[in-house]
Every structure is written in structure tokens, then in C-alpha cells.
Coordinates of C-alpha atoms in Angstrom, one line a residue:
Chain A
V1 CA 74.9 178.6 156.4
T2 CA 73.6 175.5 158.6
E3 CA 70.3 173.8 158.7
T4 CA 67.7 174.9 161.7
T5 CA 65.6 171.4 162.4
L6 CA 62.1 171.7 164.2
R7 CA 60.2 168.8 165.3
S8 CA 56.8 168.0 165.8
Q9 CA 55.8 164.5 167.5
T10 CA 55.7 162.7 164.0
R11 CA 57.3 165.2 161.8
E12 CA 60.7 167.4 161.3
V13 CA 61.1 170.3 159.3
S14 CA 64.5 171.7 158.2
I15 CA 65.3 175.2 157.3
G16 CA 68.4 175.6 154.8
P17 CA 69.6 176.3 151.7
D18 CA 69.2 172.5 150.4
R19 CA 65.4 172.7 151.7
P20 CA 62.0 173.5 150.5
F21 CA 61.4 176.8 151.3
A22 CA 59.4 177.0 154.5
V23 CA 56.6 179.1 155.4
I24 CA 55.4 179.8 158.8
G25 CA 51.7 180.1 158.8
E26 CA 50.9 183.3 160.6
R27 CA 47.1 183.1 160.7
I28 CA 46.7 181.8 164.3
N29 CA 46.7 185.3 165.7
P30 CA 43.7 187.6 167.3
T31 CA 45.6 190.6 166.4
G32 CA 42.8 192.4 163.6
R33 CA 40.7 189.0 163.8
E34 CA 37.7 189.9 166.2
K35 CA 35.8 186.7 165.8
L36 CA 39.1 184.6 166.3
R37 CA 39.6 186.7 169.4
A38 CA 36.1 186.5 170.8
E39 CA 36.2 183.1 170.7
L40 CA 39.4 182.6 172.0
L41 CA 38.0 184.4 175.0
D42 CA 35.6 181.7 175.3
R43 CA 38.2 178.9 175.2
D44 CA 36.6 177.7 171.7
F45 CA 39.3 176.5 169.6
S46 CA 37.1 175.6 166.6
R47 CA 38.6 178.3 164.4
V48 CA 42.2 177.6 165.5
S49 CA 41.8 173.9 164.5
R50 CA 40.3 175.1 161.0
D51 CA 43.1 177.7 160.5
A52 CA 45.4 175.1 161.4
R53 CA 44.4 172.6 158.7
D54 CA 43.7 175.0 156.0
Q55 CA 47.4 176.3 156.3
V56 CA 49.1 173.1 156.4
A57 CA 46.7 172.4 153.2
A58 CA 48.0 175.6 151.5
G59 CA 51.6 174.1 152.1
A60 CA 52.8 176.1 155.8
L61 CA 55.5 173.6 156.9
I62 CA 55.4 175.5 160.4
L63 CA 52.4 177.0 162.2
D64 CA 52.9 180.3 164.2
I65 CA 50.3 180.5 167.4
N66 CA 49.7 184.0 169.0
V67 CA 46.9 184.1 171.6
G68 CA 47.3 187.6 172.5
V69 CA 43.8 188.6 173.4
G70 CA 44.7 191.0 176.1
S71 CA 42.9 189.8 179.1
G72 CA 42.7 186.0 180.8
D73 CA 45.4 183.8 181.4
E74 CA 47.3 183.9 178.4
A75 CA 49.6 181.1 179.3
Q76 CA 46.7 178.7 179.9
L77 CA 45.5 179.8 176.8
M78 CA 48.4 179.4 175.0
A79 CA 49.2 175.7 176.3
E80 CA 45.1 174.8 175.3
A81 CA 45.7 176.1 171.8
V82 CA 48.9 174.3 171.2
E83 CA 47.0 171.1 172.4
A84 CA 44.2 172.0 170.1
V85 CA 46.5 172.6 167.0
Q86 CA 48.7 169.4 167.7
S87 CA 45.7 167.1 167.9
E88 CA 44.8 168.6 164.4
V89 CA 48.0 168.5 162.3
S90 CA 51.3 167.2 162.6
A91 CA 53.4 170.4 161.8
P92 CA 56.1 172.0 164.0
L93 CA 55.0 175.0 166.1
C94 CA 56.1 178.5 166.6
I95 CA 55.1 179.8 170.0
D96 CA 54.5 183.6 169.6
S97 CA 54.0 185.7 172.6
A98 CA 55.2 188.7 174.2
S99 CA 54.8 187.0 177.8
A100 CA 57.5 184.6 178.9
D101 CA 54.9 182.6 181.0
A102 CA 52.9 182.2 177.9
I103 CA 56.1 180.8 176.1
E104 CA 56.9 178.8 179.0
A105 CA 53.2 177.3 178.9
G106 CA 53.3 176.8 175.1
L107 CA 56.8 175.3 174.9
S108 CA 55.8 172.7 177.8
A109 CA 52.7 171.7 176.1
C110 CA 54.7 171.0 172.5
R111 CA 55.6 167.5 172.0
G112 CA 58.9 168.0 169.9
K113 CA 61.1 170.9 169.0
A114 CA 59.7 174.4 168.9
L115 CA 60.3 177.6 167.8
V116 CA 59.8 180.8 169.8
N117 CA 58.9 184.0 168.5
S118 CA 60.7 186.0 169.5
V119 CA 63.4 188.1 171.5
T120 CA 64.9 191.4 170.8
G121 CA 68.3 192.2 171.5
E122 CA 67.4 193.9 174.6
R123 CA 69.5 192.4 177.4
A124 CA 66.7 192.1 180.0
R125 CA 64.6 190.3 177.3
L126 CA 67.3 187.8 176.2
D127 CA 68.2 187.2 180.0
Q128 CA 64.6 186.4 180.9
L129 CA 63.5 184.4 177.7
L130 CA 66.9 182.7 176.6
P131 CA 67.1 180.5 179.6
I132 CA 63.4 179.1 178.9
V133 CA 64.3 178.3 175.3
A134 CA 67.3 176.6 176.1
H135 CA 65.9 174.6 178.9
H136 CA 63.0 173.3 176.5
G137 CA 65.5 172.6 173.8
A138 CA 63.8 175.0 171.2
A139 CA 64.9 177.2 168.9
V140 CA 64.3 180.9 168.8
I141 CA 63.8 184.0 166.4
G142 CA 65.8 186.8 167.4
I143 CA 64.5 190.5 165.9
A144 CA 67.0 193.0 164.9
N145 CA 66.4 195.8 167.5
D146 CA 67.1 196.6 170.9
E147 CA 66.9 199.4 173.6
T148 CA 68.5 201.7 171.0
G149 CA 65.3 201.4 169.0
I150 CA 65.2 199.9 165.2
S151 CA 67.9 201.2 163.2
N152 CA 67.6 201.6 159.2
D153 CA 71.2 201.1 159.2
P154 CA 72.2 197.2 158.0
E155 CA 75.0 197.6 160.2
V156 CA 73.7 198.4 163.5
R157 CA 71.0 196.0 162.8
Y158 CA 73.7 193.4 162.4
R159 CA 75.5 193.9 165.2
V160 CA 72.2 193.5 167.5
A161 CA 71.9 190.3 165.6
K162 CA 75.4 189.0 166.3
K163 CA 74.4 190.2 169.9
I164 CA 71.4 187.9 170.2
V165 CA 73.4 184.9 168.7
D166 CA 76.3 185.4 171.1
R167 CA 73.9 185.6 174.0
A168 CA 72.2 182.6 172.9
A169 CA 75.5 180.9 172.6
A170 CA 76.3 181.9 176.3
F171 CA 73.1 179.8 177.4
G172 CA 73.8 176.9 175.4
I173 CA 71.9 177.6 172.0
P174 CA 73.7 177.2 169.2
P175 CA 73.7 179.6 166.1
E176 CA 71.7 177.3 164.4
D177 CA 69.1 177.5 166.5
V178 CA 68.5 181.2 166.2
L179 CA 66.6 182.7 163.4
I180 CA 67.0 186.3 162.6
D181 CA 64.3 188.4 161.8
P182 CA 65.5 191.3 159.8
L183 CA 62.3 193.2 161.1
I184 CA 61.0 194.8 157.8
M185 CA 59.3 197.9 158.1
P186 CA 56.5 199.0 156.1
A187 CA 57.8 200.7 152.6
G188 CA 55.1 203.1 152.7
V189 CA 56.9 204.8 156.0
V190 CA 59.7 203.6 155.5
P191 CA 61.2 204.4 152.3
G192 CA 63.7 201.3 150.9
A193 CA 62.5 199.3 153.8
G194 CA 62.8 196.2 151.8
R195 CA 66.1 197.1 150.4
V196 CA 67.2 197.4 154.2
A197 CA 65.8 193.7 155.0
V198 CA 67.6 192.4 152.1
E199 CA 71.0 194.0 152.9
I200 CA 70.8 192.9 156.8
V201 CA 69.9 189.2 155.3
R202 CA 72.8 189.1 152.9
R203 CA 75.0 190.1 155.8
I204 CA 73.8 188.1 158.3
E205 CA 73.9 185.0 155.8
N206 CA 77.3 185.6 154.8
E207 CA 79.0 186.7 157.8
L208 CA 76.7 185.1 161.0
G209 CA 76.0 181.9 159.2
C210 CA 72.4 181.9 160.9
N211 CA 69.2 181.5 159.2
T212 CA 66.9 184.3 158.7
V213 CA 63.2 184.8 158.6
G214 CA 61.3 187.6 157.2
G215 CA 57.8 188.7 158.5
V216 CA 56.6 189.6 154.7
S217 CA 53.1 191.2 155.5
N218 CA 54.4 194.1 157.2
V219 CA 56.1 195.4 154.3
S220 CA 52.9 196.2 152.4
M221 CA 51.0 197.9 155.4
G222 CA 48.8 200.9 154.2
L223 CA 49.6 200.5 150.6
P224 CA 47.1 199.2 147.6
G225 CA 48.2 195.7 146.0
R226 CA 49.5 194.4 149.3
P227 CA 49.7 190.7 147.8
Q228 CA 51.7 191.7 145.1
L229 CA 54.3 193.7 147.1
N230 CA 54.3 190.8 149.9
A231 CA 55.0 188.0 147.1
T232 CA 57.8 190.1 145.8
M233 CA 59.2 191.0 149.1
L234 CA 59.5 187.0 149.8
A235 CA 61.2 186.4 146.6
L236 CA 63.4 189.3 147.4
L237 CA 64.6 187.7 150.6
L238 CA 64.6 184.6 148.9
G239 CA 67.2 185.7 146.4
A240 CA 69.4 187.4 149.5
G241 CA 69.5 183.8 151.1
T242 CA 66.4 183.4 153.3
R243 CA 65.0 180.2 153.6
C244 CA 61.9 181.1 155.8
V245 CA 59.3 183.2 155.9
I246 CA 56.2 184.1 158.4
A247 CA 53.5 184.7 155.9
N248 CA 49.9 184.2 155.0
P249 CA 49.9 181.0 153.0
L250 CA 46.2 181.3 152.2
D251 CA 47.2 184.1 150.1
D252 CA 47.2 182.7 146.4
L253 CA 49.5 184.8 145.0
L254 CA 52.2 184.0 147.9
R255 CA 51.6 180.5 147.7
W256 CA 52.3 180.2 143.6
T257 CA 55.5 182.2 144.3
V258 CA 56.9 179.9 147.1
L259 CA 55.9 177.0 144.9
A260 CA 57.8 179.1 141.8
A261 CA 60.6 179.6 144.1
D262 CA 61.0 175.7 144.8
V263 CA 61.2 175.0 141.1
L264 CA 63.7 177.6 140.6
T265 CA 66.1 176.5 143.6
G266 CA 65.6 173.1 142.5
A267 CA 63.8 172.2 146.0
D268 CA 60.9 171.0 144.0
E269 CA 62.5 168.0 142.6
D270 CA 61.5 167.4 138.8
C271 CA 59.0 170.2 139.1
R272 CA 56.7 167.5 140.2
V273 CA 54.7 169.7 143.1
W274 CA 54.6 172.6 140.4
L275 CA 53.3 170.0 137.5
R276 CA 50.8 168.8 139.9
R277 CA 49.4 171.9 141.2
H278 CA 48.8 173.2 137.5
R279 CA 47.3 169.9 136.5
D280 CA 44.9 170.4 139.8
A281 CA 44.2 174.3 138.8
A282 CA 43.3 173.2 135.2
R283 CA 40.9 170.3 136.4
H284 CA 39.3 172.2 139.1
P285 CA 39.3 175.9 138.0
T286 CA 36.8 177.2 140.6
T287 CA 38.3 175.8 143.7
V288 CA 42.1 175.6 142.9
P289 CA 43.3 179.2 142.1
R290 CA 45.3 179.6 139.0
P291 CA 48.7 181.3 139.4
Chain B
V1 CA 78.8 198.0 142.2
T2 CA 79.2 200.9 140.3
E3 CA 76.8 202.3 137.7
T4 CA 76.5 201.4 134.1
T5 CA 75.2 204.6 132.1
L6 CA 73.7 204.4 128.7
R7 CA 72.4 206.9 126.4
S8 CA 70.3 207.8 123.5
Q9 CA 70.4 211.4 122.1
T10 CA 68.1 212.8 124.7
R11 CA 67.9 210.3 127.5
E12 CA 70.4 208.8 130.2
V13 CA 69.6 205.7 132.0
S14 CA 71.8 204.3 134.7
I15 CA 71.9 200.8 135.9
G16 CA 72.8 200.6 139.6
P17 CA 71.7 199.8 143.4
D18 CA 70.4 203.5 144.0
R19 CA 68.3 203.1 140.6
P20 CA 64.8 202.1 139.8
F21 CA 65.1 198.2 138.4
A22 CA 65.9 198.5 134.8
V23 CA 64.0 196.2 132.5
I24 CA 65.6 195.8 129.0
G25 CA 62.6 195.2 126.5
E26 CA 63.2 191.8 124.6
R27 CA 60.1 192.0 122.3
I28 CA 62.1 193.3 119.4
N29 CA 63.0 189.6 118.2
P30 CA 61.7 187.8 115.5
T31 CA 62.7 184.3 117.2
G32 CA 59.4 182.7 117.3
R33 CA 57.5 185.5 115.8
E34 CA 57.0 184.6 112.3
K35 CA 54.9 188.1 111.3
L36 CA 57.7 189.9 112.6
R37 CA 60.2 187.9 111.0
A38 CA 58.2 188.2 107.5
E39 CA 58.1 192.1 108.2
L40 CA 61.7 192.3 108.6
L41 CA 62.5 190.2 105.3
D42 CA 60.2 193.0 103.6
R43 CA 61.6 195.9 105.2
D44 CA 58.8 196.8 106.7
F45 CA 59.4 198.2 110.4
S46 CA 56.0 199.0 111.5
R47 CA 55.6 196.2 114.3
V48 CA 59.1 197.0 115.2
S49 CA 58.0 200.9 116.0
R50 CA 55.0 199.7 117.7
D51 CA 56.8 197.2 120.0
A52 CA 59.1 199.8 120.6
R53 CA 56.2 202.0 121.6
D54 CA 54.6 199.4 123.6
Q55 CA 57.3 198.3 125.7
V56 CA 58.5 201.9 126.5
A57 CA 55.0 202.9 127.8
A58 CA 54.9 199.3 130.1
G59 CA 58.1 200.7 131.5
A60 CA 60.9 199.2 129.5
L61 CA 64.2 201.6 130.3
I62 CA 66.2 200.2 127.3
L63 CA 65.3 198.3 124.1
D64 CA 67.2 195.2 123.0
I65 CA 67.0 194.9 119.1
N66 CA 67.4 191.6 117.6
V67 CA 66.7 191.3 113.6
G68 CA 68.4 187.8 113.0
V69 CA 66.0 186.6 110.3
G70 CA 68.6 183.9 109.0
S71 CA 68.9 185.4 105.4
G72 CA 69.8 188.7 103.8
D73 CA 71.8 191.7 104.8
E74 CA 71.5 191.7 108.8
A75 CA 73.7 194.5 109.1
Q76 CA 71.7 196.8 107.1
L77 CA 68.8 195.4 108.4
M78 CA 70.2 196.4 112.1
A79 CA 71.2 199.9 111.0
E80 CA 67.8 200.6 109.5
A81 CA 65.7 199.0 112.4
V82 CA 68.0 200.8 115.2
E83 CA 66.6 204.4 113.0
A84 CA 63.2 203.2 112.9
V85 CA 63.3 202.7 116.8
Q86 CA 65.3 205.6 117.5
S87 CA 62.7 207.9 115.6
E88 CA 59.8 206.1 117.6
V89 CA 61.2 206.6 121.4
S90 CA 64.1 208.0 123.2
A91 CA 64.9 204.7 125.1
P92 CA 68.6 203.7 124.8
L93 CA 69.2 200.6 122.8
C94 CA 70.6 197.2 123.1
I95 CA 72.3 195.9 119.9
D96 CA 71.8 192.0 119.9
S97 CA 73.5 189.9 117.3
A98 CA 75.6 187.2 116.8
S99 CA 77.2 189.1 113.7
A100 CA 79.9 191.1 114.4
D101 CA 79.0 193.2 111.0
A102 CA 75.3 193.6 112.4
I103 CA 76.9 195.1 115.7
E104 CA 79.1 197.3 114.3
A105 CA 76.1 198.7 111.9
G106 CA 73.8 198.9 115.0
L107 CA 76.6 200.7 116.9
S108 CA 77.4 203.3 113.8
A109 CA 73.2 203.7 113.6
C110 CA 73.1 204.6 117.2
R111 CA 72.9 208.1 118.7
G112 CA 74.0 208.1 122.1
K113 CA 75.7 205.1 124.2
A114 CA 74.3 201.4 123.5
L115 CA 74.8 198.2 125.2
V116 CA 75.8 195.1 123.0
N117 CA 74.3 192.0 123.9
S118 CA 76.6 190.0 123.8
V119 CA 80.1 188.3 124.0
T120 CA 81.0 185.3 125.8
G121 CA 84.2 184.2 127.5
E122 CA 85.2 182.5 124.3
R123 CA 88.5 184.1 123.4
A124 CA 88.2 184.4 119.5
R125 CA 84.6 186.2 120.4
L126 CA 86.0 188.6 122.9
D127 CA 89.0 190.0 120.5
Q128 CA 86.5 189.9 117.9
L129 CA 84.0 192.0 119.6
L130 CA 85.5 194.2 122.2
P131 CA 87.6 196.3 120.0
I132 CA 84.2 197.4 118.4
V133 CA 82.8 197.9 121.6
A134 CA 85.6 199.8 122.7
H135 CA 85.6 202.0 119.4
H136 CA 82.1 202.9 119.7
G137 CA 82.5 203.4 123.5
A138 CA 79.5 201.1 124.3
A139 CA 78.9 198.9 127.0
V140 CA 78.5 195.0 126.6
I141 CA 76.8 191.9 128.0
G142 CA 79.1 189.2 128.8
I143 CA 77.9 185.8 129.0
A144 CA 79.3 183.7 131.7
N145 CA 80.1 180.7 129.5
D146 CA 83.1 179.9 126.8
E147 CA 84.6 177.2 125.1
T148 CA 84.4 174.7 127.9
G149 CA 80.6 175.0 127.8
I150 CA 77.9 176.0 130.1
S151 CA 79.2 175.0 133.6
N152 CA 76.5 174.4 136.8
D153 CA 79.1 175.3 138.9
P154 CA 79.0 178.9 140.1
E155 CA 82.7 179.0 140.5
V156 CA 83.7 178.1 137.1
R157 CA 81.0 180.5 136.0
Y158 CA 82.4 183.3 138.3
R159 CA 86.0 182.7 136.8
V160 CA 84.5 183.2 133.0
A161 CA 83.2 186.5 133.9
K162 CA 86.1 187.4 135.7
K163 CA 88.0 186.6 132.3
I164 CA 85.5 188.7 130.1
V165 CA 85.9 191.7 132.4
D166 CA 89.9 191.5 132.6
R167 CA 89.9 191.0 128.7
A168 CA 87.2 194.2 128.3
A169 CA 89.8 196.1 130.5
A170 CA 92.5 195.2 128.0
F171 CA 90.6 196.7 125.5
G172 CA 90.1 199.8 127.5
I173 CA 86.2 199.1 128.6
P174 CA 86.3 199.7 132.2
P175 CA 84.4 197.2 134.5
E176 CA 81.2 199.8 135.0
D177 CA 80.5 199.1 131.1
V178 CA 80.4 195.2 131.3
L179 CA 77.2 193.5 132.3
I180 CA 77.6 190.1 133.3
D181 CA 74.6 187.8 132.4
P182 CA 74.9 184.8 134.4
L183 CA 72.9 182.5 131.5
I184 CA 69.8 181.4 133.3
M185 CA 68.9 177.7 132.1
P186 CA 65.6 176.3 132.0
A187 CA 64.5 175.2 135.5
G188 CA 62.8 172.3 134.0
V189 CA 65.6 170.9 132.2
V190 CA 68.5 172.0 134.8
P191 CA 67.4 171.2 138.5
G192 CA 68.0 174.4 140.3
A193 CA 68.8 176.7 137.4
G194 CA 67.7 179.7 139.6
R195 CA 69.7 179.1 142.3
V196 CA 72.9 178.9 140.4
A197 CA 72.1 181.9 138.7
V198 CA 71.5 183.8 142.0
E199 CA 74.8 182.3 143.3
I200 CA 76.6 183.8 140.5
V201 CA 74.8 186.9 140.6
R202 CA 75.8 187.1 144.5
R203 CA 79.7 186.4 143.6
I204 CA 79.8 188.6 141.2
E205 CA 78.2 191.6 143.1
N206 CA 80.5 190.9 145.9
E207 CA 83.6 190.1 144.3
L208 CA 83.7 191.6 140.8
G209 CA 81.7 194.8 141.5
C210 CA 80.1 194.6 138.2
N211 CA 76.5 194.8 137.2
T212 CA 74.8 191.7 136.6
V213 CA 71.8 191.4 133.8
G214 CA 69.6 188.3 133.8
G215 CA 67.5 187.1 130.8
V216 CA 64.6 185.7 132.9
S217 CA 62.3 184.1 130.3
N218 CA 64.5 181.0 129.7
V219 CA 64.1 179.5 133.2
S220 CA 60.5 178.9 132.6
M221 CA 60.9 177.1 129.0
G222 CA 58.4 174.1 128.6
L223 CA 56.7 174.4 132.1
P224 CA 53.4 175.8 132.8
G225 CA 52.8 179.0 134.6
R226 CA 55.5 180.7 132.9
P227 CA 54.8 184.2 133.9
Q228 CA 54.6 183.4 137.7
L229 CA 58.1 181.4 137.2
N230 CA 59.6 184.5 135.2
A231 CA 58.4 187.0 138.0
T232 CA 59.7 185.0 140.9
M233 CA 62.7 184.6 138.9
L234 CA 63.0 188.3 138.7
A235 CA 62.4 189.0 142.3
L236 CA 65.1 186.5 143.2
L237 CA 67.8 188.3 141.0
L238 CA 67.0 191.5 142.4
G239 CA 67.2 190.2 146.0
A240 CA 70.6 188.7 145.1
G241 CA 71.8 192.2 143.8
T242 CA 70.8 192.6 140.1
R243 CA 69.7 195.5 138.9
C244 CA 68.4 194.8 135.3
V245 CA 66.6 192.3 133.4
I246 CA 66.1 191.5 129.9
A247 CA 62.3 190.5 129.8
N248 CA 59.2 191.2 128.0
P249 CA 57.6 194.5 129.5
L250 CA 54.2 193.5 128.0
D251 CA 53.8 190.5 130.5
D252 CA 51.3 192.0 133.4
L253 CA 52.6 190.3 136.3
L254 CA 56.2 190.7 135.6
R255 CA 55.4 194.7 135.2
W256 CA 53.7 194.5 138.5
T257 CA 56.6 192.6 140.1
V258 CA 59.0 195.4 139.0
L259 CA 56.8 198.3 140.2
A260 CA 56.8 196.3 143.5
A261 CA 60.4 195.7 143.7
D262 CA 60.8 199.6 143.0
V263 CA 58.6 200.3 146.1
L264 CA 60.5 197.7 148.3
T265 CA 63.8 199.0 147.2
G266 CA 62.8 202.9 147.7
A267 CA 63.2 203.6 144.2
D268 CA 59.5 204.6 143.6
E269 CA 59.8 207.8 145.8
D270 CA 57.0 207.9 148.3
C271 CA 55.5 205.1 146.3
R272 CA 54.1 207.6 143.8
V273 CA 54.2 205.2 140.7
W274 CA 52.6 202.5 142.5
L275 CA 50.0 204.5 143.8
R276 CA 49.4 206.1 140.5
R277 CA 49.2 202.8 138.6
H278 CA 46.6 201.4 141.4
R279 CA 44.4 204.6 140.8
D280 CA 44.7 203.9 136.9
A281 CA 43.9 200.3 137.6
A282 CA 41.1 201.3 139.7
R283 CA 39.5 203.7 137.1
H284 CA 40.1 201.9 134.1
P285 CA 39.6 198.3 135.1
T286 CA 39.3 197.0 131.5
T287 CA 42.6 198.5 130.2
V288 CA 45.0 198.3 132.8
P289 CA 45.4 195.2 134.1
R290 CA 45.1 194.9 138.2
P291 CA 48.2 193.1 139.9

């Protein structure tokens, strides 16, 4: 597995086996967040800026930006949101939209090398978005489903992933700039959804040599104890080789799991971050959550 | 990976990809437990019986029995401890000793098919213990180190594991009855110890087709936040393919992590156990710990 490198104007983040586990903060997204949605419709980016700050403070290395409010000019909104976030934090960005125009606008506003969320294996979508990704020298998340639907067969998903990587190469995007999303389904609906995801990740890591990126929150939809399920899903993916997830870094259990994973893999040198966070937690028990 | 099947007189437990994650309860061990040690020296097995009951109630599928008190007749003590545990619970047992006599005595007292903890790759140890394991039709844990020490190179550890499996076969013990322990070192002492373990597990699962069994508590030695590190290590191993760990099932976070893992892998059919435990936790908030 090679490294995927993203950049803001001042900061570089690499995703790979010898790097700290990378969390892409998922909070800047109006889905299910009525206040954020209303503010975005008003071109008020104060909550976006705060979400950006909080997520970076909580350890997110990359920030996802989704401004799909369902009306108005999404491309313009995306460009403004990107500016707002860039003026607040130095994390590289992940431009998240179903609209090619919004992705184009977001990438144009980005200073550095961003990630695009996402293409699927559908041929029309690939041929629409990959030229935009290539033009901006960005990296892209490829979701392992296509016209035929979302298969539970790791073999079928693997073939879709391979199709995305091959098509990206045809547009001049190297495999290290494609991150495959195994598309983790809700375990309460699709039995063994986590296991299917783990099997896909292992095959992709072993055979395609691409990085993978899992959206973990999906897996717990409709079930109680979501933080525990999400944190366990994250560690499962990591054991399978994933070095990057899309998640909510403001979730305490998830955050401590990421820190623990960095200790276990050696990415947290001399356990320095782990020991410091535990000292902080002991000193400020009311503000710093304990694991 | 094939299935490893253990048995008590009345119960069968299989370890494998399509089975619930198996925790071998590690509590019956006098190391660091002065009261238990004193009681064992007095032939008082009341705490052993209680530990057996509590661990099974907490979800342990197999119980490790170690009575190494450093004096007296360990073989006799092992036989009596096995009897005490068998009269209390129906879980299959794991006979844990450095003494061949104690292992022989423990296996003789066991009704069913037990696990032996453990052989290393040292030739003398293999040739001493494997005939005993074979004679009793037991399964055995092989620790991936030998005369040359404990390597941090997954390749070296893999070769030791293969040597153990090959030697076991020479004594008539099939590969499915050998579980390889990747020997997880403390991450505070050996940087990246968890990652090395994960790499060994992946190679063994892919190439040897054996089951693996990780002792997770070791990884957090000397560090704060041990439950979080242990639970994360467990999920990492599971993501790499391990279906069995030696751990303390009375640790809340670890127990919830195992339950979460069973939801994610589909071993918990229709999430029944997960939903029931959450209902119980909501009903009895003082006695049932929340995740």
C-alpha cells in the first residue's frame, strides 16, 4: 500500500501504514442538522467555522465539507464554505457533494491538494467527475458500488473497486490518489455488514494496494449503543489495514479508540500523545473526557 | 481457516470465522492475585469456582486454568482445580501451565476436549508436550517464539508458527487443533507491538490457515487507560482475522467490544444479544454496566 498525500496551503497529511491513523471529520454536513442547514441557506458560516475548529482540536486531520441543503446555488455555497474553513484551520479538505459543479467549485476554492467525496463505479459518474479530479490534481474516494447495486459479495465489490482504480488511471490519476470506500452498510439491516467491509478492505489492501477509507457511523444506524459499535468498527477496519476513516471526532469513545490505535501501531511515538491526554484528563476531569 | 472445536462433557465450542468471537477467560491465575494464591496453597477452590461462574456469566466461552503458585504439587492442584471448575460450569477448559506434569494431570481430569496453554517453538518443549496433547486428543496454543528469542520481525515469527504446526502434525495433531498466539508485547516497551501482532495474524490466517489466539492484556502493561488499549487491541486482532482472545471478560469495555464485534460480524443473529443487553442495561442501570 502506497501513501496518499493531501495538502492545505500550509500543511501536508499523508495516509499510509506508517502514518498516524487519519480521521476525516464528518460534522460539516447539514444532513439531520436543521440549524446548520438554516444557517447555510442564510450564508452564515459561523457554525461551519466552529465545527472546523472543534474537529481539528479533537484530532481530525482532514475535514469533510458537505453543503447539500437541497436548494440554492450549491456550487457557490461550497466555494464560500471552503473559504470559511480555510480561514479557520489548516487541515486539508475533502469536498463532498453529489453535484459535479459543487465539486468543481470546491476544488477551485481549495488551496492545496484536496480529496473528493466521491465517485461510484457507475461509468457515467466516473467519466463526469474523474476529469475534474485530474484537472485539479486532487485525490478521490471511490465507493465500491455501481449500476448493478450494492453487493454483499466482497468479490463483486472488489471488482467495482478495481474498475474505479483502472478508470482513474486512464484519466491520469495514480492509484495512490484513489481511496476505496468499502461502503459499510447498517449492521442492523444487513447482517454481518462489518465483516463484509473487513473482507473487502483486506482484498483491496492485498491486491489493489490502494488505501481504503471507511465511513463508520453508518454501521450502527438504528441500533442502541452507537458509539461503541462505531469505535469497534473503526478498530476492525484498522486491523484489516485501513488507515483512514470518515467519522465524528467529537465522539469521545471514537477519539480515544483512535489514540489507542496509534499507541498500538507505534504511530504515537513513545506513547507521548496517549500519556499527555491521560495527564490532561486527570487534571481537568470535567472538560477532558476520560476513556 | 478451519474451525477449532473444544468440548466439555456437555458443551461444544467452535472457534472460526462463522462463530461468535470466543473469549478465553483469564482470571483463574494466581499471578498478581495474592488472595487466590493463598487459597490455592490451602486447597480452597471457592474463589476459583466463583471466578469460573462470573466469567461464564460475563460471556467467556472457554476458561483458562493456571494454578502456578510456585510451591507444592502443581499437578495435583491442577487436577483439583479442573474438578472444581467442571462441577461449577460447563465451559470447555484451557489447561495453562509451564509444567508438563500439571498439563498431563489437568488433561486427565478434563472431561471433553481441552486446550493446552502453551507450547513455544523450542524443539525440546515441543517434543515434551505435543505427545501429551496428542494422547489426550486436545488442542494446543503455540506461541510464536523459540530458542532464538522473541523477534519483532513478522516473517521470523511466522516461520516459528509454521515450525510448531509442522511438528504438531508429525505427532498427529491436525492444524485446526493448533492455535497460534502472536505473542503481543507491551506497546509501551516495544513500539508498534500491536501492529507487529496484527501482521503476524494476517500472515498466519492467509498462509497457514490456522486459528490465532491473542493475549490482549499484555499490550497495555505499564500504560494508563489499559481497558481502552485492551479493547482496541482486541478489535484490531479481530479485523485481522483472529476469532479468539485470552482476556478478562469481567472488564466492561472489553465485554461490550466483544458484543459489538459480534453485531458487526453477524455472529449475533438479528442483533438479539446486543439489543437484550442494552434493554437490561437500561432497566438495571446500577448492576448492568452501560457501554
